Amino acid sequence: MTHQQMLDLIQQLNDYSYAYHVKDEPIVPDAVYDRDYRQLQSIEAEHPEWIQADSPTQRVGEKPDSGFTNVAHTVPMLSLDNAFDNESLADFDQRIRKLLNAEQVTYCCEPKLDGLAISLRYEEGRLVRGVTRGDGLSGEDITSNIKTIYSVPLKLRTKTPPAVLEVRGEIYMPKEGFEKLNALAVEQGEKTFVNPRNAAAGSLRQLDPKVTAKRPLVMCAYSIGYVEGWEQPESHYAGLLQLSEWGFRTNDLMITAEGAQGCIDYYEKLNEKRASLSYDIDGIVYKVDQIALQNQLGFIARAPRWAIARKFPAQEEMTRILGVDFQV
Ligand SMILES: CC(C)(C)c1nc(N2CCN(c3ncccn3)CC2)c2cc(C(N)=O)c(N)nc2n1
């Protein structure tokens, strides 16, 4: 087999994997994937110098010599305020309409997956780092474990990737995978996990990627973080559709809705579906869909709503007011 034939085989295996793990639409039986994967392994054994970073054989590497290093997020990963009833959703919408002086606001509504938030960094379309949310300002570098997750693309599916792209998403363990993992743990007399969220957290904290590789983890993208060299779409929803084309899994129950009533209707509908979903959700995240409006609204940035400072006038002002020099 030539070098080009190997490159084509890698592309084909990555296309199979995208269809199966990202679009939930397998295009070949597992046996075909396994046969082609083994063929790639034997070529790479023959020509190690041909090995590519986005080859599926590169997903499971060696464990990092020491623990996980701490990395600062380029753009902080924020927290989310909570609304506990429809009235506070209406208050949220009213506050926003007032601040924007807008008649009606379109929201992107996403199931709130009950997993772990992470941030993935791609440079020239290649995955270079995966970091946990941590305290929002910095997190743990778990790149070696992130690479074992099939729904995390090792390379973006575009010939013209942004120079730098940071994608935020949730890593979760579907209910079925969780049940099987616990059944296996019981069989092997090992500890079981209390819920899929803890199982996902425990799986990502494994020092050995070979262990993480055996855990049924899924990554679902929910926002674009830092970007260089790419004109972001105007709407959050459109941004997520773009991520889906580039190889990321997004949630198929995500919609845009108009105003507070649209958000409340979606809540009622999703609440009925919740028990039948193949993964745990602990709510819904509503986001103003237009990026320009998000920027206009900004953040109650990292500042706690429960504390406030009362500042003294600046020193020189005191001198002016009191006519005495405060420089003691
Ligand atoms: C981009 C923003 C900030 C609006 C945002 N932030 C999120 N989160 C922040 C708080 N997070 C957090 N985690 C731990 C401790 C404190 N906050 C957990 C992620 C989102 C989580 C999900 C999800 N889970 O499905 C989602 N569809 N969209 C999100 N969108």
PDB file of N, CA and C and ligand atoms in Angstrom, residues 78-80 110-113 117 133 170 222-223 285 287, ligand 1:
ATOM      1  N   LEU A  78     -17.575  30.350  31.944  1.00  0.00           N
ATOM      2  CA  LEU A  78     -18.443  31.010  32.928  1.00  0.00           C
ATOM      3  C   LEU A  78     -19.374  30.053  33.649  1.00  0.00           C
ATOM      4  N   SER A  79     -20.072  30.611  34.613  1.00  0.00           N
ATOM      5  CA  SER A  79     -21.097  29.834  35.318  1.00  0.00           C
ATOM      6  C   SER A  79     -22.448  30.170  34.718  1.00  0.00           C
ATOM      7  N   LEU A  80     -23.498  29.545  35.245  1.00  0.00           N
ATOM      8  CA  LEU A  80     -24.843  29.810  34.745  1.00  0.00           C
ATOM      9  C   LEU A  80     -25.736  30.167  35.926  1.00  0.00           C
ATOM     10  N   GLU A 110     -31.224  24.596  24.799  1.00  0.00           N
ATOM     11  CA  GLU A 110     -30.454  23.341  24.747  1.00  0.00           C
ATOM     12  C   GLU A 110     -30.693  22.493  25.995  1.00  0.00           C
ATOM     13  N   PRO A 111     -30.904  21.179  25.820  1.00  0.00           N
ATOM     14  CA  PRO A 111     -30.971  20.326  27.007  1.00  0.00           C
ATOM     15  C   PRO A 111     -29.675  20.509  27.781  1.00  0.00           C
ATOM     16  N   LYS A 112     -29.761  20.606  29.114  1.00  0.00           N
ATOM     17  CA  LYS A 112     -28.548  20.763  29.923  1.00  0.00           C
ATOM     18  C   LYS A 112     -28.052  19.360  30.299  1.00  0.00           C
ATOM     19  N   LEU A 113     -27.018  18.920  29.555  1.00  0.00           N
ATOM     20  CA  LEU A 113     -26.500  17.557  29.737  1.00  0.00           C
ATOM     21  C   LEU A 113     -25.825  17.460  31.098  1.00  0.00           C
ATOM     22  N   ALA A 117     -18.104  19.799  32.015  1.00  0.00           N
ATOM     23  CA  ALA A 117     -17.795  20.785  30.969  1.00  0.00           C
ATOM     24  C   ALA A 117     -16.301  20.738  30.658  1.00  0.00           C
ATOM     25  N   ARG A 133     -13.265  22.208  32.900  1.00  0.00           N
ATOM     26  CA  ARG A 133     -13.703  23.565  33.233  1.00  0.00           C
ATOM     27  C   ARG A 133     -12.998  24.066  34.480  1.00  0.00           C
ATOM     28  N   GLU A 170     -19.854  19.402  26.715  1.00  0.00           N
ATOM     29  CA  GLU A 170     -20.084  18.577  27.904  1.00  0.00           C
ATOM     30  C   GLU A 170     -19.699  17.142  27.563  1.00  0.00           C
ATOM     31  N   TYR A 222     -21.335  22.763  23.008  1.00  0.00           N
ATOM     32  CA  TYR A 222     -22.419  23.689  23.343  1.00  0.00           C
ATOM     33  C   TYR A 222     -22.044  25.161  23.172  1.00  0.00           C
ATOM     34  N   SER A 223     -20.812  25.444  22.836  1.00  0.00           N
ATOM     35  CA  SER A 223     -20.500  26.858  22.569  1.00  0.00           C
ATOM     36  C   SER A 223     -19.109  26.986  21.965  1.00  0.00           C
ATOM     37  N   VAL A 285     -30.659  24.899  29.068  1.00  0.00           N
ATOM     38  CA  VAL A 285     -29.908  26.163  29.047  1.00  0.00           C
ATOM     39  C   VAL A 285     -30.510  27.023  27.940  1.00  0.00           C
ATOM     40  N   LYS A 287     -30.226  30.522  25.835  1.00  0.00           N
ATOM     41  CA  LYS A 287     -29.209  31.538  25.496  1.00  0.00           C
ATOM     42  C   LYS A 287     -29.798  32.498  24.474  1.00  0.00           C
TER      43      LYS A 287
HETATM   44  C1  LIG B   1     -21.757  29.115  27.205  1.00  0.00           C
HETATM   45  C2  LIG B   1     -22.561  29.108  28.490  1.00  0.00           C
HETATM   46  C3  LIG B   1     -21.760  29.805  29.595  1.00  0.00           C
HETATM   47  C4  LIG B   1     -23.866  29.861  28.273  1.00  0.00           C
HETATM   48  C5  LIG B   1     -22.878  27.685  28.855  1.00  0.00           C
HETATM   49  N1  LIG B   1     -22.358  27.202  30.000  1.00  0.00           N
HETATM   50  C6  LIG B   1     -22.607  25.913  30.347  1.00  0.00           C
HETATM   51  N2  LIG B   1     -22.037  25.513  31.547  1.00  0.00           N
HETATM   52  C7  LIG B   1     -21.513  26.592  32.406  1.00  0.00           C
HETATM   53  C8  LIG B   1     -21.667  26.239  33.832  1.00  0.00           C
HETATM   54  N3  LIG B   1     -21.125  24.942  34.124  1.00  0.00           N
HETATM   55  C9  LIG B   1     -20.630  24.702  35.375  1.00  0.00           C
HETATM   56  N4  LIG B   1     -20.124  23.465  35.620  1.00  0.00           N
HETATM   57  C10 LIG B   1     -19.642  23.205  36.854  1.00  0.00           C
HETATM   58  C11 LIG B   1     -19.679  24.176  37.863  1.00  0.00           C
HETATM   59  C12 LIG B   1     -20.223  25.428  37.555  1.00  0.00           C
HETATM   60  N5  LIG B   1     -20.703  25.674  36.309  1.00  0.00           N
HETATM   61  C13 LIG B   1     -21.420  23.852  33.212  1.00  0.00           C
HETATM   62  C14 LIG B   1     -21.406  24.248  31.778  1.00  0.00           C
HETATM   63  C15 LIG B   1     -23.411  25.067  29.519  1.00  0.00           C
HETATM   64  C16 LIG B   1     -23.712  23.714  29.786  1.00  0.00           C
HETATM   65  C17 LIG B   1     -24.514  23.020  28.891  1.00  0.00           C
HETATM   66  C18 LIG B   1     -24.822  21.595  29.161  1.00  0.00           C
HETATM   67  N6  LIG B   1     -24.391  21.053  30.294  1.00  0.00           N
HETATM   68  O1  LIG B   1     -25.464  20.928  28.344  1.00  0.00           O
HETATM   69  C19 LIG B   1     -25.009  23.685  27.723  1.00  0.00           C
HETATM   70  N7  LIG B   1     -25.805  23.041  26.820  1.00  0.00           N
HETATM   71  N8  LIG B   1     -24.713  24.976  27.483  1.00  0.00           N
HETATM   72  C20 LIG B   1     -23.927  25.659  28.340  1.00  0.00           C
HETATM   73  N9  LIG B   1     -23.650  26.951  28.030  1.00  0.00           N
END
